PDB file of C-alpha atoms in Angstrom:
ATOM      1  CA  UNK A   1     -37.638 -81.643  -8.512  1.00 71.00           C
ATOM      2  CA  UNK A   2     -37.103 -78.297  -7.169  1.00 81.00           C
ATOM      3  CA  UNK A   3     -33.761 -76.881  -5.466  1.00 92.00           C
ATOM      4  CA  UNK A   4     -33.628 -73.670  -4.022  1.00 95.00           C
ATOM      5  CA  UNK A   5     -30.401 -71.765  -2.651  1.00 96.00           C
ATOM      6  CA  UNK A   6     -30.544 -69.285  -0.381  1.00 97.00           C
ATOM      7  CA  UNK A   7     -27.747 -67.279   1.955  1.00 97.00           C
ATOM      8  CA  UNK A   8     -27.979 -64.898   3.995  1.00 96.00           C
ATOM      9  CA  UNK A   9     -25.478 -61.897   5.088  1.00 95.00           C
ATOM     10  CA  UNK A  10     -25.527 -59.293   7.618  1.00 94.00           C
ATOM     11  CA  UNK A  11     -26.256 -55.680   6.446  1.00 93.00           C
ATOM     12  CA  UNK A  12     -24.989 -54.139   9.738  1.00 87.00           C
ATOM     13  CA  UNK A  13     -23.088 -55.071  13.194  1.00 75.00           C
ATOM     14  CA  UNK A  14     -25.359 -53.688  15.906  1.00 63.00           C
ATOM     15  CA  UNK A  15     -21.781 -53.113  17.752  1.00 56.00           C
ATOM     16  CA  UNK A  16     -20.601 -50.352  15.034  1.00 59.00           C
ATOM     17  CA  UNK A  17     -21.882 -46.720  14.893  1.00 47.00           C
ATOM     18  CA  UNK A  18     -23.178 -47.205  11.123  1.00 49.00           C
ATOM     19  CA  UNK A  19     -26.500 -48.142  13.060  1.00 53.00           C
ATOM     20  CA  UNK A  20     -28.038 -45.483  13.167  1.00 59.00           C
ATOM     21  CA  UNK A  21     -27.779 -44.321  10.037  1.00 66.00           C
ATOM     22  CA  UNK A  22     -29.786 -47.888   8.860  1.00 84.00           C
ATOM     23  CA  UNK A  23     -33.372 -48.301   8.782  1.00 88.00           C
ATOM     24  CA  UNK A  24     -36.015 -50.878   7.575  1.00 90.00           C
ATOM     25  CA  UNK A  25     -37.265 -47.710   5.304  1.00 92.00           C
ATOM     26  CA  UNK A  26     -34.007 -46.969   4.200  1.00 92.00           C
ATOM     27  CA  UNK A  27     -33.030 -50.478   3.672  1.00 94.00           C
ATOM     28  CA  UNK A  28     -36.355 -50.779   1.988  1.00 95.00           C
ATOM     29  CA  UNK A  29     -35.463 -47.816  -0.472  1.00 94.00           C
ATOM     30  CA  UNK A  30     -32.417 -48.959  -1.597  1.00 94.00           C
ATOM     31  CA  UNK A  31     -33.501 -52.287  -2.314  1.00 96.00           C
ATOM     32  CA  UNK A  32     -36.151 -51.421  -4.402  1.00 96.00           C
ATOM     33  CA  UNK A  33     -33.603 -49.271  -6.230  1.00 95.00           C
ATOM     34  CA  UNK A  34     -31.475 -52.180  -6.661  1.00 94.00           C
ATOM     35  CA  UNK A  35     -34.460 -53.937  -8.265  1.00 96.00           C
ATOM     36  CA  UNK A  36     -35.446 -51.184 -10.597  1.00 95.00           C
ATOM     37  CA  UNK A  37     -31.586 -50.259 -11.255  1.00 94.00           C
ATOM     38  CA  UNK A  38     -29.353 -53.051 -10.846  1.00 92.00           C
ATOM     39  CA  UNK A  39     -26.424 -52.056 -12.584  1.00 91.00           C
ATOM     40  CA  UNK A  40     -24.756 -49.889 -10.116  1.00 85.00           C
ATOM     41  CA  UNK A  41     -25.943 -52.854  -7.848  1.00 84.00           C
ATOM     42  CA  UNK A  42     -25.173 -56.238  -9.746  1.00 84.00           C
ATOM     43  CA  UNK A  43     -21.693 -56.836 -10.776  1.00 81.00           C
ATOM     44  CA  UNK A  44     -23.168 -59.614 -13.310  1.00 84.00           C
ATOM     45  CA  UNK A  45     -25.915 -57.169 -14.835  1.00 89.00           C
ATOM     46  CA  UNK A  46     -24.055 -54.739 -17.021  1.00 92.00           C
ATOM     47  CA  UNK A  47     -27.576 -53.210 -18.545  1.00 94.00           C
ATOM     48  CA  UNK A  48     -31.093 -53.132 -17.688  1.00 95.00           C
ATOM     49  CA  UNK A  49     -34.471 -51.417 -18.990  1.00 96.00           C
ATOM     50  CA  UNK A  50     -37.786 -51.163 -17.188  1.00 97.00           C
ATOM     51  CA  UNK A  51     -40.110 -52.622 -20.384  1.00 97.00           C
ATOM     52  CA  UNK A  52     -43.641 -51.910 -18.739  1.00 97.00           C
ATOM     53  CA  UNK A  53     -45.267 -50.892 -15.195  1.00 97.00           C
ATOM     54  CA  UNK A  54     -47.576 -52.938 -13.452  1.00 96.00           C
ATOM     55  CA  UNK A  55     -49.830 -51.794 -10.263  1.00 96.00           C
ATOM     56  CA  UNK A  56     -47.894 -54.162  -8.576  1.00 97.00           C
ATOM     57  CA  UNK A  57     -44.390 -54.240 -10.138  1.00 97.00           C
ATOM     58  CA  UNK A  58     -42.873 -53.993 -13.340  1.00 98.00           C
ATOM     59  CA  UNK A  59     -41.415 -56.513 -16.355  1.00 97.00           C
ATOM     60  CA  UNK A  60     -37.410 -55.588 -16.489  1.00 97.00           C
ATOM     61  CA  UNK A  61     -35.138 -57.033 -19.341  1.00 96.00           C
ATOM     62  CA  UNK A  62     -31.733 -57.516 -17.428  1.00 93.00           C
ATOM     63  CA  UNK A  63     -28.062 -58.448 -19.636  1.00 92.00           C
ATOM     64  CA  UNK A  64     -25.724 -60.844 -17.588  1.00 86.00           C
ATOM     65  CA  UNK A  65     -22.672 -61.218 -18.337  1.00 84.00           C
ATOM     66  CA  UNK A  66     -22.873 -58.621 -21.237  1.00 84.00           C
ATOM     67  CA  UNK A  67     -24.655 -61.324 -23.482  1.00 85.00           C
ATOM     68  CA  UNK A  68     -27.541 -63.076 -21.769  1.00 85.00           C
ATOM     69  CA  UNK A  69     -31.267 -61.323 -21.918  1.00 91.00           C
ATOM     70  CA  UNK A  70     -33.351 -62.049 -19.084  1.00 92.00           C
ATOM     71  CA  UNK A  71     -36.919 -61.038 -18.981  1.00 96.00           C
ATOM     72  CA  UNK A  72     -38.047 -60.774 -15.240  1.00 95.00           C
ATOM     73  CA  UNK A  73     -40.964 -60.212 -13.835  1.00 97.00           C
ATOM     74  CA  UNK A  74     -40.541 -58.381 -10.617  1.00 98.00           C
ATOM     75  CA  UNK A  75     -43.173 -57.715  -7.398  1.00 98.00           C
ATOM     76  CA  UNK A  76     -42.440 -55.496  -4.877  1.00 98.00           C
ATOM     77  CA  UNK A  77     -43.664 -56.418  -1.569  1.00 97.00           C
ATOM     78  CA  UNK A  78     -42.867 -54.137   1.105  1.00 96.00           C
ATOM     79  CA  UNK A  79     -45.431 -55.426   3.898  1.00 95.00           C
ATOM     80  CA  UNK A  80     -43.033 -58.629   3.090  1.00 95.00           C
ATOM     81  CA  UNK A  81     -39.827 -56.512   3.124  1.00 95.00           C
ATOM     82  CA  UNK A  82     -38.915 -59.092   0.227  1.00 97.00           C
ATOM     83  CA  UNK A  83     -38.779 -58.563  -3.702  1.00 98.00           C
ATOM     84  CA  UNK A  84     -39.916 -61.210  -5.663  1.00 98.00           C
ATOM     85  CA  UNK A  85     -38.190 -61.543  -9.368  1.00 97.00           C
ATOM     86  CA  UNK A  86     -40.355 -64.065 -11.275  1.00 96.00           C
ATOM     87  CA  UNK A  87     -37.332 -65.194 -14.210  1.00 94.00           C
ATOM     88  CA  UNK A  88     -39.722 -65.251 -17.617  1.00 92.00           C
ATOM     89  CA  UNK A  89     -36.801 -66.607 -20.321  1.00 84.00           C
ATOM     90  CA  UNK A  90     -34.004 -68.230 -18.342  1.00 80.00           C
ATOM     91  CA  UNK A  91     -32.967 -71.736 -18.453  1.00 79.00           C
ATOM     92  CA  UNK A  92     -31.492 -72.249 -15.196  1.00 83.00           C
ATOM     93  CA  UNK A  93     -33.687 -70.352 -12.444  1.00 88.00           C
ATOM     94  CA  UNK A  94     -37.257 -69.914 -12.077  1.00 93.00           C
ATOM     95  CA  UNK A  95     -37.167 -67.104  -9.359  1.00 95.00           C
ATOM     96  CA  UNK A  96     -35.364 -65.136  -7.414  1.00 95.00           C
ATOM     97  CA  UNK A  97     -36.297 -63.539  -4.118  1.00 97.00           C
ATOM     98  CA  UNK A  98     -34.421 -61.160  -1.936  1.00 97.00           C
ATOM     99  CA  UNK A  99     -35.704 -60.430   1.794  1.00 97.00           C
ATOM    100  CA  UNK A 100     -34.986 -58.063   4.960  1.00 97.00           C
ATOM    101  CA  UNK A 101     -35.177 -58.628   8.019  1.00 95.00           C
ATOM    102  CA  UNK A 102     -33.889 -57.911  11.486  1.00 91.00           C
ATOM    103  CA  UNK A 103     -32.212 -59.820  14.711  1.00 86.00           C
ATOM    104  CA  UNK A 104     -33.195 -59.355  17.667  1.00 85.00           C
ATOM    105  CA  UNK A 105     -29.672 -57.683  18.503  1.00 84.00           C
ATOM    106  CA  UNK A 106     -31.048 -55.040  16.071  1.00 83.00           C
ATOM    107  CA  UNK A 107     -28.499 -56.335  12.696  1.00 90.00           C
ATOM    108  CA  UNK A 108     -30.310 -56.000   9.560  1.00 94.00           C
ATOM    109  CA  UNK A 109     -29.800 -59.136   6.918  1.00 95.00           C
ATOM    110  CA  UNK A 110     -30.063 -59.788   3.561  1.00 96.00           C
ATOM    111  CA  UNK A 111     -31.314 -63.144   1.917  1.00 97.00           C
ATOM    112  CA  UNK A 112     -31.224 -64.131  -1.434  1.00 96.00           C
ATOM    113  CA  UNK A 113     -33.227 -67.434  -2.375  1.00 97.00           C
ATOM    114  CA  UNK A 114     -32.411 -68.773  -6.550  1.00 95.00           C
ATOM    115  CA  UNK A 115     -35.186 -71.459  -7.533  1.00 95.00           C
ATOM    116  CA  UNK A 116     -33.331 -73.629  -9.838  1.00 92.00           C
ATOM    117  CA  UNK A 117     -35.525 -74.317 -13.238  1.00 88.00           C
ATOM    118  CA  UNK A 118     -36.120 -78.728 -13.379  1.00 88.00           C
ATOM    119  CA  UNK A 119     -33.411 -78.292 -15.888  1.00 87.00           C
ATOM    120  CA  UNK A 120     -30.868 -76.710 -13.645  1.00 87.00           C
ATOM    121  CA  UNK A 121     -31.951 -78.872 -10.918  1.00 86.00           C
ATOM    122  CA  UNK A 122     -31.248 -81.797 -12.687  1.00 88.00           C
ATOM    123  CA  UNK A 123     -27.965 -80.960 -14.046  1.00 88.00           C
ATOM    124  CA  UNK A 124     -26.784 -79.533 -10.430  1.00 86.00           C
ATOM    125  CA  UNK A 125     -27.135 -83.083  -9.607  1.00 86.00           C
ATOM    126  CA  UNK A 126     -25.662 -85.000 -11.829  1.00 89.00           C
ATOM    127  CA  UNK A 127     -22.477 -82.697 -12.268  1.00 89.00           C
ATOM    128  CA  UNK A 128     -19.807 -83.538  -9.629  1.00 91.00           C
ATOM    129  CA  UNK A 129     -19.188 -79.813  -7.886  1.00 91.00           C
ATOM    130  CA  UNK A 130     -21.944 -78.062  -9.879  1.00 90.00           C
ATOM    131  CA  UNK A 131     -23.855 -77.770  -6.373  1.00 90.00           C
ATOM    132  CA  UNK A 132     -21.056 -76.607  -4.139  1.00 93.00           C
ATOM    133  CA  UNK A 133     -19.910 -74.003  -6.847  1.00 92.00           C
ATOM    134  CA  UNK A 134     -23.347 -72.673  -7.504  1.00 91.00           C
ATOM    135  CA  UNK A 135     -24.011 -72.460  -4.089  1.00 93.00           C
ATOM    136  CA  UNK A 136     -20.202 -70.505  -3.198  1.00 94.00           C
ATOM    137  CA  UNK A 137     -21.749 -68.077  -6.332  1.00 91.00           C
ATOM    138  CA  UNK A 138     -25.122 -67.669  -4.220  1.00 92.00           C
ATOM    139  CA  UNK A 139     -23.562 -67.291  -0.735  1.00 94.00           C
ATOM    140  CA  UNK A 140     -20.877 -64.567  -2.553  1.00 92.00           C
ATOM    141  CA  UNK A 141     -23.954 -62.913  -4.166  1.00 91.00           C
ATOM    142  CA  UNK A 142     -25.578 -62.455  -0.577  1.00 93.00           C
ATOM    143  CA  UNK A 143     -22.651 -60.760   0.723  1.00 93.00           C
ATOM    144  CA  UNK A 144     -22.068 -58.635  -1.918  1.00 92.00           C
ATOM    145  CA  UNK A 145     -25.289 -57.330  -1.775  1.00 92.00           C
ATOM    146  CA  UNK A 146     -25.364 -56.730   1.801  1.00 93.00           C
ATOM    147  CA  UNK A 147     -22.173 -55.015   1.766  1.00 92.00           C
ATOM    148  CA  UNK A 148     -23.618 -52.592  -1.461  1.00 92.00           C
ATOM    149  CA  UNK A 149     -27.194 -52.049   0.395  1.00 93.00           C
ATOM    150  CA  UNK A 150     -25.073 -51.285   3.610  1.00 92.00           C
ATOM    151  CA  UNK A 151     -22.877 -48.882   1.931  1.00 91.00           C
ATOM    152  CA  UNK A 152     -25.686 -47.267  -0.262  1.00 90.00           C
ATOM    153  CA  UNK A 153     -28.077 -47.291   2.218  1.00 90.00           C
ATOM    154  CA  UNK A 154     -25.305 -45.243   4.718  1.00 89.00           C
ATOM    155  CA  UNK A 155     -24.608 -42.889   1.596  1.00 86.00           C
ATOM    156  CA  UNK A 156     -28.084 -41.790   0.730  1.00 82.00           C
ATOM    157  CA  UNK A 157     -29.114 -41.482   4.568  1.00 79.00           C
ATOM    158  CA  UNK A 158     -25.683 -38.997   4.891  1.00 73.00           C
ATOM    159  CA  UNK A 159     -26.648 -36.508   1.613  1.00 65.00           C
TER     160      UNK A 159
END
């Protein structure tokens, strides 16, 4: 059985002047330095190391919560505007997957998709709440983000 949880959040308000200082390419930047970087990013990730370079991506080794290890395989695909993190040693997700993309009012969003491991999938079941509260963590994590790429995104395009 697979579960997957995914939220999205607004990056920008089309309505607000911080528009123009937000692109897909800047968006896109900042991302990927969110991937490759996550600390300044990822209030859950308090270090992270880059263990080898692919043509494609790279293999990162990520500590949550100052004690778990994660080994993560992570693919970069821009023509996608979406970075795939392929989770190598963890025993509650399988993936992870953060996208961009754009309304038609011009308001950039941010998705985040977690692909519970069997294990987790099982257990998110069974537990009474487990779902809801995993999925209040996810939604949080989406808005977070978008509120950190937003800000980031506005700072780098300014200096």
């Amino acid at each position: 059985m697979a579960i997957i949880i995914s939220h999205s959040a607004l990056i920008n308000d089309s309505t607000t002047d911080d528009q123009d200082g937000i692109s897909y390419d800047a968006l896109w930047e900042t991302l990927l330095r969110k991937a490759e970087y996550p600390v300044d990013y990822v209030a859950q990730i308090s270090e992270c190391r880059i263990v080898e370079r692919y043509p494609d991506g790279f293999l990162r080794e990520a500590v949550f919560f100052g004690k778990d290890i994660v080994r993560e395989r992570v693919t970069p695909r821009r023509d996608q505007w979406r970075i795939d993190f392929e989770v190598m040693d963890d025993p509650r997700f399988t993936a992870v997957i953060n996208e961009l993309d754009q309304d038609p009012e011009g308001r950039f969003r941010y998705t985040v998709s977690v692909v519970l491991s069997e294990r987790s999938a099982k257990r998110i079941t069974e537990v009474e709440g487990l779902l809801a509260e995993t999925d209040a963590g996810v939604l949080e994590t989406a808005r977070q983000t978008a509120e950190t790429l937003r800000k980031v995104t506005l700072d780098t395009t300014a200096a």
